[in-house]
PDB file of C-alpha atoms and ligand atoms in Angstrom:
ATOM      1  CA  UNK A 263      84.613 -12.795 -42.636  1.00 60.00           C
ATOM      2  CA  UNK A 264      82.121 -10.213 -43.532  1.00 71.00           C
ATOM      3  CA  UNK A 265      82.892  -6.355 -43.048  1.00 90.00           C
ATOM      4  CA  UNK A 266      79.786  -5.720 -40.759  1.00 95.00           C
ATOM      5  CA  UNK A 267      80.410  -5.561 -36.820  1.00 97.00           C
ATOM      6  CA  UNK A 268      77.065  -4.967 -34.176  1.00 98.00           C
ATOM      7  CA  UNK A 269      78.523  -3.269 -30.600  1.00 98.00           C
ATOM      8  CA  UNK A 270      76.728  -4.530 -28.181  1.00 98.00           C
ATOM      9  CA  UNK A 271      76.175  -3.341 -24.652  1.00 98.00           C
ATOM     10  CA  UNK A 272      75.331  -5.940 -22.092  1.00 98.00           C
ATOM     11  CA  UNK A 273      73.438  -4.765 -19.101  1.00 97.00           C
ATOM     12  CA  UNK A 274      69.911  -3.900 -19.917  1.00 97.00           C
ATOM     13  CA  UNK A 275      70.254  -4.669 -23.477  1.00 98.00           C
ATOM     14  CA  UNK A 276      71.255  -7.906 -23.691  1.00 98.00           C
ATOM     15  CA  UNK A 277      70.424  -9.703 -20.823  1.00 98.00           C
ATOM     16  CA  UNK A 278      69.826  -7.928 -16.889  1.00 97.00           C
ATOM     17  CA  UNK A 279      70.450  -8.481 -13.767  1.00 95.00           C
ATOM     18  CA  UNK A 280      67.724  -8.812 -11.126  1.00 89.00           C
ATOM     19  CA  UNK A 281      67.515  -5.565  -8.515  1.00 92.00           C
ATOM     20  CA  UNK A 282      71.030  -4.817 -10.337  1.00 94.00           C
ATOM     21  CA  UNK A 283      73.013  -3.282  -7.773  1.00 97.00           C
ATOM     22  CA  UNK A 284      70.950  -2.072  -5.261  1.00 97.00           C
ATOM     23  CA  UNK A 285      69.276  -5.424  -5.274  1.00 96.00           C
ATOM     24  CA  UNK A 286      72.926  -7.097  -4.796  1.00 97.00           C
ATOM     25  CA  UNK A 287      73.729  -5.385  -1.677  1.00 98.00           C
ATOM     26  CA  UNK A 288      70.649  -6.097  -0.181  1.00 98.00           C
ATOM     27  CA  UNK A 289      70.990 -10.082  -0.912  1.00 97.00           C
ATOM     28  CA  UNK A 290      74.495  -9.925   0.509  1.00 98.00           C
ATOM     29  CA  UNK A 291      73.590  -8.028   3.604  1.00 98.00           C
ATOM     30  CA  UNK A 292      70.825 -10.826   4.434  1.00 98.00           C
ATOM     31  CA  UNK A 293      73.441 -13.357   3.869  1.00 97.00           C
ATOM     32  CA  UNK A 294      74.975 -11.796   6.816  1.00 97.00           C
ATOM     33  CA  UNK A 295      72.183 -10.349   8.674  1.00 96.00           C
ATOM     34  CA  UNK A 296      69.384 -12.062   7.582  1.00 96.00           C
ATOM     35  CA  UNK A 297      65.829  -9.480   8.893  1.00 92.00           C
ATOM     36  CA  UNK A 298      68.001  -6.735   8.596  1.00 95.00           C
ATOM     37  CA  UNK A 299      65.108  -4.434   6.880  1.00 93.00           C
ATOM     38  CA  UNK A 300      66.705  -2.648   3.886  1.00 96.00           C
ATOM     39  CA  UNK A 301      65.784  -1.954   1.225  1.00 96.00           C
ATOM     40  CA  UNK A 302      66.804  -1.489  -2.457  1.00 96.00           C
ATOM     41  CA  UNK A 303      66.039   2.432  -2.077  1.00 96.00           C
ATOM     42  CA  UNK A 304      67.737   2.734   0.876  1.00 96.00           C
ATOM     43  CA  UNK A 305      70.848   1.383  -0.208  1.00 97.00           C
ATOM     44  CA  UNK A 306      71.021   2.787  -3.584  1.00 96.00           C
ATOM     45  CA  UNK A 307      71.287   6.276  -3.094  1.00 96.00           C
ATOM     46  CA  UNK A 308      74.559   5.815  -1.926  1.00 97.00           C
ATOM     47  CA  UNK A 309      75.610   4.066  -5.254  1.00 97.00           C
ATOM     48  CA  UNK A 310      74.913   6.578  -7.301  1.00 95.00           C
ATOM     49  CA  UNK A 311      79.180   7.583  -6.929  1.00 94.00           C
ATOM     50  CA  UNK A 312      82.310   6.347  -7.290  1.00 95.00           C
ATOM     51  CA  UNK A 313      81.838   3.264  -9.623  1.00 95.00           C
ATOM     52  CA  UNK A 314      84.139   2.951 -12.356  1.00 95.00           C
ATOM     53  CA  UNK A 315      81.219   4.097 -14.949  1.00 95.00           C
ATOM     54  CA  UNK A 316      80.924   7.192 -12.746  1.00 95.00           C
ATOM     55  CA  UNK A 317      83.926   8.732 -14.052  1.00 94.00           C
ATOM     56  CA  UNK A 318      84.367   7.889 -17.637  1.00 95.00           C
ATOM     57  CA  UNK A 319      87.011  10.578 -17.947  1.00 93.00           C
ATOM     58  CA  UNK A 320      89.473   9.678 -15.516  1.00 93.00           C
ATOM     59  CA  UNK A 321      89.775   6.032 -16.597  1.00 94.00           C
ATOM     60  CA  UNK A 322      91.348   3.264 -14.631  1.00 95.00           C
ATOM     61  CA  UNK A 323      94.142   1.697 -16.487  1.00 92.00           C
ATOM     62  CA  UNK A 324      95.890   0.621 -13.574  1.00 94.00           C
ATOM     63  CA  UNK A 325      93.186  -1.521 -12.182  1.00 94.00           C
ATOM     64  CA  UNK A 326      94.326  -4.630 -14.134  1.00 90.00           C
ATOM     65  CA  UNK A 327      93.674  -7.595 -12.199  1.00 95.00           C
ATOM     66  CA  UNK A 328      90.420  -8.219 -11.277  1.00 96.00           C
ATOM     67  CA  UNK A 329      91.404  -8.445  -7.266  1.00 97.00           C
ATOM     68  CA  UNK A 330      92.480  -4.858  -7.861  1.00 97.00           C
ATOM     69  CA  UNK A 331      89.424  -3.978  -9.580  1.00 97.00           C
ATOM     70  CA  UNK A 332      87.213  -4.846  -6.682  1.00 98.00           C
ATOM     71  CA  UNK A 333      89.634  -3.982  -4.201  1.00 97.00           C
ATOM     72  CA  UNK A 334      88.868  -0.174  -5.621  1.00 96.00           C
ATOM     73  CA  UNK A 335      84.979  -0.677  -5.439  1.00 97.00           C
ATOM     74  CA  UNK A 336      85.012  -1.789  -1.774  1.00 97.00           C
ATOM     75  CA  UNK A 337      84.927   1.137  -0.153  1.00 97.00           C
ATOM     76  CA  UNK A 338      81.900   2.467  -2.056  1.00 98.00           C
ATOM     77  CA  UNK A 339      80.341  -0.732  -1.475  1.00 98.00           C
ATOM     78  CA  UNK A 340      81.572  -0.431   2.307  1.00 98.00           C
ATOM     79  CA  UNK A 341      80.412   3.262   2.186  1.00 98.00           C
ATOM     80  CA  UNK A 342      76.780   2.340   1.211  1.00 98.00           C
ATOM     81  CA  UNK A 343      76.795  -0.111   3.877  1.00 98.00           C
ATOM     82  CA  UNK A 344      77.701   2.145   6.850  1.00 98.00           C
ATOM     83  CA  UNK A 345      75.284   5.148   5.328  1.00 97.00           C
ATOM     84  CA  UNK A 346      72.850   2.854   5.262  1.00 97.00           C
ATOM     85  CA  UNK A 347      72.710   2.702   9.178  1.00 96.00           C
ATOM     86  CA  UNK A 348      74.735  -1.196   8.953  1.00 97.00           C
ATOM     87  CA  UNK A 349      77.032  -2.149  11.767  1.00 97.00           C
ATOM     88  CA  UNK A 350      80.776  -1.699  10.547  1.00 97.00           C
ATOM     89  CA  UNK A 351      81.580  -5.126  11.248  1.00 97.00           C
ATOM     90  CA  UNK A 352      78.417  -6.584   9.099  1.00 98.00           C
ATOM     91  CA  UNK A 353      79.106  -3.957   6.256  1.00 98.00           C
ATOM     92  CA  UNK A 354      82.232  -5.479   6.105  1.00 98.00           C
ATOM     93  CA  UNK A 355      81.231  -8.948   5.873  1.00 98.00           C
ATOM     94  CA  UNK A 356      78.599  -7.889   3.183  1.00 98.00           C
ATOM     95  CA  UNK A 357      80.950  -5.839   1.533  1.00 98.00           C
ATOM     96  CA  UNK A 358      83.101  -9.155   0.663  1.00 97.00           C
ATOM     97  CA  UNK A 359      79.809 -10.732  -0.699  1.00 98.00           C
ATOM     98  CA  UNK A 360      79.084  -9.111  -3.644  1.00 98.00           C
ATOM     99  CA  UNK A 361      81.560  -9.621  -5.779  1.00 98.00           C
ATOM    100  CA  UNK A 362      80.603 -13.406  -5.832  1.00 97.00           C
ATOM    101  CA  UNK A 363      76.769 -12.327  -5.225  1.00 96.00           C
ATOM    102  CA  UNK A 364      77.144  -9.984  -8.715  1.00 97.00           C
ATOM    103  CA  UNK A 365      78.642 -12.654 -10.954  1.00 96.00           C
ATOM    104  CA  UNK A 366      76.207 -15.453  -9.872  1.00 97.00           C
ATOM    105  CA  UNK A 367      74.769 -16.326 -13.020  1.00 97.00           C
ATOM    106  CA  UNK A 368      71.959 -17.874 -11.830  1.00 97.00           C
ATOM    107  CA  UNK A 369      71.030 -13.736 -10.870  1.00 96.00           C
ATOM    108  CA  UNK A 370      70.855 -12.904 -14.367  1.00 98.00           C
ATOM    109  CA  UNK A 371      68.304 -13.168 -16.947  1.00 98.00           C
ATOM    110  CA  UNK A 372      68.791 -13.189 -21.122  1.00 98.00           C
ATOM    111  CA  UNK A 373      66.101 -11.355 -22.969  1.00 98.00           C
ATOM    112  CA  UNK A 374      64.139 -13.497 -24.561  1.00 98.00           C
ATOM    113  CA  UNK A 375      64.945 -12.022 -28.174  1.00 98.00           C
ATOM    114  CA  UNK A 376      68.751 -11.904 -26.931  1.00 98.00           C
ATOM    115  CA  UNK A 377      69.383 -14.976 -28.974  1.00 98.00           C
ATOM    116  CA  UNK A 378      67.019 -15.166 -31.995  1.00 98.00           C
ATOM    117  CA  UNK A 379      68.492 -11.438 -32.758  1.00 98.00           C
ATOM    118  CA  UNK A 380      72.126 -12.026 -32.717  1.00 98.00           C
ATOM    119  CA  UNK A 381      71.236 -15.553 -34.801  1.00 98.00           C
ATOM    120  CA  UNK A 382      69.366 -13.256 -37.483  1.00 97.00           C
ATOM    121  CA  UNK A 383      72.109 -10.964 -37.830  1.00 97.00           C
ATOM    122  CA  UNK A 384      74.826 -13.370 -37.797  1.00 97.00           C
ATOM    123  CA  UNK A 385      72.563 -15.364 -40.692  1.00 95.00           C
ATOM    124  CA  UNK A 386      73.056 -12.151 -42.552  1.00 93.00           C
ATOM    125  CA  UNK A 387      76.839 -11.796 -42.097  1.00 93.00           C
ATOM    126  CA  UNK A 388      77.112  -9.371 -39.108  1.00 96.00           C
ATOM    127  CA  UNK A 389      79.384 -10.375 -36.470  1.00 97.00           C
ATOM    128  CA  UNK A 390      78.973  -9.157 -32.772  1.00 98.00           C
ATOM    129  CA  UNK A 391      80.826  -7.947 -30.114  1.00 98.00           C
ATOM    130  CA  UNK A 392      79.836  -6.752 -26.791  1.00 98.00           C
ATOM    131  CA  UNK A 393      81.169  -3.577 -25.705  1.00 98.00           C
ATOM    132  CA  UNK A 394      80.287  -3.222 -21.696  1.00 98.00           C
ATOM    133  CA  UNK A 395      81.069  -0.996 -18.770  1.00 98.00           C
ATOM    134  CA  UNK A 396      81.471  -4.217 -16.112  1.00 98.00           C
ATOM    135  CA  UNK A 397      82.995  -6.077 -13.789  1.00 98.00           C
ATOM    136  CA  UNK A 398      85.806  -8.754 -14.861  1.00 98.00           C
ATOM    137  CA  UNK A 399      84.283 -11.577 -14.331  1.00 98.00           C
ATOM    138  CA  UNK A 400      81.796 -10.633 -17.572  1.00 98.00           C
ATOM    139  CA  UNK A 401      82.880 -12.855 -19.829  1.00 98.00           C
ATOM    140  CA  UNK A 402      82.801 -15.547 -17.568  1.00 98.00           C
ATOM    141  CA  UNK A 403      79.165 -14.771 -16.662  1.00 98.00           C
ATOM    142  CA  UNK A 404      78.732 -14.545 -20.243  1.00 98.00           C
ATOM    143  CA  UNK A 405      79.775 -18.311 -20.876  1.00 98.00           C
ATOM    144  CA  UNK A 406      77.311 -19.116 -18.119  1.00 98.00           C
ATOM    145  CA  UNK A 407      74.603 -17.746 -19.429  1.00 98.00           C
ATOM    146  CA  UNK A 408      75.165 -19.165 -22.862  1.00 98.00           C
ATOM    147  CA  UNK A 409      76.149 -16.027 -24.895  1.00 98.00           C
ATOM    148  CA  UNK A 410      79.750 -16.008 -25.293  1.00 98.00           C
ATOM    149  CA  UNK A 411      79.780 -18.037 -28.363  1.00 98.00           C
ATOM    150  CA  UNK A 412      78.110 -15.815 -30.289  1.00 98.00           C
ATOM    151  CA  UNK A 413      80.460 -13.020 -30.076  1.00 98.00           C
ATOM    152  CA  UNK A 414      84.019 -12.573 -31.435  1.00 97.00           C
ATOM    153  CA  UNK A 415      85.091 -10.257 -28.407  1.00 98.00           C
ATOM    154  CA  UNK A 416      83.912  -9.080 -25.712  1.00 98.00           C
ATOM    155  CA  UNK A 417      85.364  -5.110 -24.993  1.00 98.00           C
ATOM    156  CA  UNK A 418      85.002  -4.819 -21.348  1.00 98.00           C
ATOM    157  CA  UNK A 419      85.526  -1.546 -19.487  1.00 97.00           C
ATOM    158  CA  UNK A 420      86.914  -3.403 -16.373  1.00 97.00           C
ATOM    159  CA  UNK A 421      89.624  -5.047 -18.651  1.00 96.00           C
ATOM    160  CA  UNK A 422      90.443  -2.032 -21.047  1.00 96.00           C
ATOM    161  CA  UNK A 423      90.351   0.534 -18.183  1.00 97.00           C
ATOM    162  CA  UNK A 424      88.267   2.868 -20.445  1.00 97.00           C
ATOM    163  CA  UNK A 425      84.679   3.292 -19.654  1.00 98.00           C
ATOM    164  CA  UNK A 426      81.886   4.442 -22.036  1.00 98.00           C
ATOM    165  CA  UNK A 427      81.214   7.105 -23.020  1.00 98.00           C
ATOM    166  CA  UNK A 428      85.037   7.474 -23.365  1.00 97.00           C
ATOM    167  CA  UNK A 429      85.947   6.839 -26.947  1.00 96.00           C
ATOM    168  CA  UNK A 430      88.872   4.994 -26.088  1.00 97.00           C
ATOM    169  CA  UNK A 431      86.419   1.982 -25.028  1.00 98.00           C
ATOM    170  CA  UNK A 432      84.845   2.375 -28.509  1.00 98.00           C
ATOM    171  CA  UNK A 433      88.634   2.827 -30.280  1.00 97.00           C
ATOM    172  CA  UNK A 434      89.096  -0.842 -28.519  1.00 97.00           C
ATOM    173  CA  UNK A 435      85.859  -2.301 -30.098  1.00 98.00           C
ATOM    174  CA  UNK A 436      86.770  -0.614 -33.569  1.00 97.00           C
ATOM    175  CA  UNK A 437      90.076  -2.472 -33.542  1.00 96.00           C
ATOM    176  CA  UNK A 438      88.793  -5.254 -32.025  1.00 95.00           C
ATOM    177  CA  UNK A 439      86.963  -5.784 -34.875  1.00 96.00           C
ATOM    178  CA  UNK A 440      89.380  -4.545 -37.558  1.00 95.00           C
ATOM    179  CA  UNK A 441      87.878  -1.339 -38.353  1.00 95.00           C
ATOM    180  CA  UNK A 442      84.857  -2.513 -40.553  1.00 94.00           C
ATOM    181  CA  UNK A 443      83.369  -0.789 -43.104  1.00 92.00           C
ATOM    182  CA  UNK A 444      79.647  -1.103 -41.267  1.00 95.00           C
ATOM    183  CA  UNK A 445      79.120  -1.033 -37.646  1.00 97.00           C
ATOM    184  CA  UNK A 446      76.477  -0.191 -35.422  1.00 97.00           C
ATOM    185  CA  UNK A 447      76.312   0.251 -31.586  1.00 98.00           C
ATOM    186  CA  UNK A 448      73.517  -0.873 -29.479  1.00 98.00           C
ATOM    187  CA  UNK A 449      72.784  -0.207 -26.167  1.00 98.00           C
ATOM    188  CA  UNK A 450      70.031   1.161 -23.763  1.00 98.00           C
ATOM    189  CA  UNK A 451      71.631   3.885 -22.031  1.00 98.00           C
ATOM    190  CA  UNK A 452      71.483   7.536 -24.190  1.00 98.00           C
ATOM    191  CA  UNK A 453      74.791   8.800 -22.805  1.00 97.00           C
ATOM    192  CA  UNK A 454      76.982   5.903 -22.265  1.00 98.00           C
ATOM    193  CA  UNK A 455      76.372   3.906 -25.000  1.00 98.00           C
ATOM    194  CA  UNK A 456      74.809   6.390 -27.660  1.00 98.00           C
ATOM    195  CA  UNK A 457      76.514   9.813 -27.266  1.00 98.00           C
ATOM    196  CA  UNK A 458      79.522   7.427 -26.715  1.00 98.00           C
ATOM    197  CA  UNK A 459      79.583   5.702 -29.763  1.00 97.00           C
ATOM    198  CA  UNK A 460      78.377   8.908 -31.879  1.00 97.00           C
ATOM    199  CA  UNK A 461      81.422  10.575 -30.708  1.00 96.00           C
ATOM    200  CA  UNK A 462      83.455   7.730 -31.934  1.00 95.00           C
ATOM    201  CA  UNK A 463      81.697   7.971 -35.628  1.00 95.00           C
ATOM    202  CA  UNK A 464      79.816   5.184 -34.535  1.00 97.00           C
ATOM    203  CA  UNK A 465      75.700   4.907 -35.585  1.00 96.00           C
ATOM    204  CA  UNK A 466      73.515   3.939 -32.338  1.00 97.00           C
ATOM    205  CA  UNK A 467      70.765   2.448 -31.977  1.00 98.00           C
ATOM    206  CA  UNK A 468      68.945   2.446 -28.539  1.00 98.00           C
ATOM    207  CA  UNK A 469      67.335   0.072 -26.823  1.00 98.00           C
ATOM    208  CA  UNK A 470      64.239  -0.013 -24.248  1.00 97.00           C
ATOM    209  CA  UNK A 471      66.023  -1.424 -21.202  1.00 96.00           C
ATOM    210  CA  UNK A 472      64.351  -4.552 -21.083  1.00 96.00           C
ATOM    211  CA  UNK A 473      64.919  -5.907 -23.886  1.00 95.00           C
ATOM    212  CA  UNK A 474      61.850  -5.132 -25.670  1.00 95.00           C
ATOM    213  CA  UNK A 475      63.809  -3.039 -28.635  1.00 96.00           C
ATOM    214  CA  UNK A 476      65.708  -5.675 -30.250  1.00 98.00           C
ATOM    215  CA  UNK A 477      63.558  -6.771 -32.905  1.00 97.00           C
ATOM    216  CA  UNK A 478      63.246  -3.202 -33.986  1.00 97.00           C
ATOM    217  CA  UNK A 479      67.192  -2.420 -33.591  1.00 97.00           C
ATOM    218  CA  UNK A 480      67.300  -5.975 -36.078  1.00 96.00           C
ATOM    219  CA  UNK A 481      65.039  -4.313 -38.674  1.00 95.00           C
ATOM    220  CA  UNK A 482      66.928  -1.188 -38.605  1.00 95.00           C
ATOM    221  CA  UNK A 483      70.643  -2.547 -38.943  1.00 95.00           C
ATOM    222  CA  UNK A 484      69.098  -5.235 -42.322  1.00 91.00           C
ATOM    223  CA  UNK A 485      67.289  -2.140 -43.547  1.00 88.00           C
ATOM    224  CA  UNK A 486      70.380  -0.345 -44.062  1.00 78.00           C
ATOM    225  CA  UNK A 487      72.064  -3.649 -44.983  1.00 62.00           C
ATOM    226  CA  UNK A 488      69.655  -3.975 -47.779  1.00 56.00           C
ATOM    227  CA  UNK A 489      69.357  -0.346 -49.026  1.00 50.00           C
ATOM    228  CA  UNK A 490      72.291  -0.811 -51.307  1.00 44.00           C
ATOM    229  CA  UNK A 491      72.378   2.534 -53.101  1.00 35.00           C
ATOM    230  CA  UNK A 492      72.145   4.341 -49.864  1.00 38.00           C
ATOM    231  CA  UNK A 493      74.747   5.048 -47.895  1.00 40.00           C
ATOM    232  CA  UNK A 494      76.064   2.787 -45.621  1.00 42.00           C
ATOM    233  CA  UNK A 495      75.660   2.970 -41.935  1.00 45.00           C
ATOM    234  CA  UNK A 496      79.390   3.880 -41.548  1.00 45.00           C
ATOM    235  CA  UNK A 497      81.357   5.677 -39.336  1.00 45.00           C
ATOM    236  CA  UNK A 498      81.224   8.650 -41.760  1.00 40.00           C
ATOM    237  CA  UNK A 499      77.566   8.579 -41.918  1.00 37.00           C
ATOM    238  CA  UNK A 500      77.408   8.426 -38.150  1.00 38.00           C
ATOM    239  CA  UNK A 501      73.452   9.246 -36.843  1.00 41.00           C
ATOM    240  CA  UNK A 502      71.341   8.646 -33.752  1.00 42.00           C
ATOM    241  CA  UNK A 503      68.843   6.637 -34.521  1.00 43.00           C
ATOM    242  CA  UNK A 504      66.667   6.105 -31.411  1.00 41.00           C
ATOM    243  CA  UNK A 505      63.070   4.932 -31.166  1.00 39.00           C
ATOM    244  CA  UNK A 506      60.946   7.657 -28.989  1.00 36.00           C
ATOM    245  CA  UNK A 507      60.906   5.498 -25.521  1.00 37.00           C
ATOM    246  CA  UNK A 508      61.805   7.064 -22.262  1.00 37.00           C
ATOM    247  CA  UNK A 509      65.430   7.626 -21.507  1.00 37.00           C
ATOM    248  CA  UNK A 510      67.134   4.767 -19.509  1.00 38.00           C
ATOM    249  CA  UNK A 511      68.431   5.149 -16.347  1.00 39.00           C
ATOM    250  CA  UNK A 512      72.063   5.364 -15.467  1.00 38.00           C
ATOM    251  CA  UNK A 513      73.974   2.302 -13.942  1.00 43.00           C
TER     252      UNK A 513
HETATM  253 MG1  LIG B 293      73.144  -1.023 -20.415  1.00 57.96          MG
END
């Protein structure tokens, strides 16, 4: 087992969800009310609160079954309903949708360089784990969408009760993967996933959110690889690293 570990966010760096979600809510409200006539907007500015990820501080140990997990989220969900101008008793039903409407696999998309990328690296000795502010059911979904085999763990915020930017999420990964000599973080949010890690002594790299980066983030992580009388891209050497694209949005 080689010494070198790749973090790994999922959403938007990885593989995406269509509408994320916004685009959720809406599909579960027309399973209920189909011609109901809103939209992704008008939903989504009442999600911009009280997800786990909102709150990285406070952290959410005691959510740890994945029924209490969602039982937690359901009133935001319900709450974006309602604001929305939905009938109580359809928010409700809706509300109860998108747990199973989120985790449909068939809803997500892999980048097309997802793959090729964490076969290159692996080629070279790096082994990956994701490290993800989710839902439970991620690495399920994961295993759907083919993916799960190619990491050793997958460090997910819903399971660890941590959420990035917290560096107890990143503490997880680092033990997760035995404290290696090299590691890297990539992700395509600045905050979450790069500030995050940095704090942790962690080197990020970030990520256009649709997946457009990872060819680059691949060159950087063998360039360092290869530079052998430069330093190594440790956790003592920790450095931002970002290409000069526009920030990413927030979950
Ligand atoms: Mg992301």
């Amino acid at each position: 087992m080689t010494d070198h570990v790749v973090l790994w966010d999922f959403d938007g760096t990885l593989a995406t969800r269509q509408g994320m979600w916004r685009g959720c809510l809406v599909e579960a409200l027309s399973a209920v009310s189909p011609g109901h006539g809103v939209t992704g907007d008008d939903v989504g500015q009442w999600l911009n609160e009280g997800f786990p990820w909102h709150d990285p501080d406070a952290g959410h140990p005691s959510l740890d079954t994945p029924d209490l997990w969602w039982d937690a989220l359901r009133p935001v969900l319900l709450n974006a309903y309602l604001r929305t101008g939905v009938g109580s008793a359809v928010a409700s039903q809706a509300a109860e949708l998108v747990r199973g409407c989120y985790t449909d696999p068939t809803r997500w998309t892999v980048f097309p360089d997802t793959v090729a990328v964490l076969e290159e690296l692996a080629g070279t000795g790096w082994r990956h784990i994701v490290v993800s502010n989710h839902v439970p059911e991620l690495d399920a979904l994961m295993e759907a969408l083919g993916l799960r085999p190619y990491f050793e763990a997958v460090v997910n915020s819903a399971l660890t009760g941590w959420e990035k930017p917290n560096p107890r999420i990143f503490e997880a990964a680092l033990q997760q993967a035995g404290h290696p000599e090299r590691v890297w973080m990539v992700g395509d949010n600045p905050t979450a996933d790069i500030a995050g890690a940095h704090a942790a002594g962690i080197p990020g790299i970030l990520v256009a959110p649709d997946g457009t980066g990872l060819k680059s983030a691949v060159r950087q992580i063998k360039s360092q690889t290869n530079r052998s009388a430069a330093p190594p891209a440790s956790r003592s050497t920790a450095a931002f690293a970002s290409p000069s694209i526009p920030s990413a949005p927030t979950r």
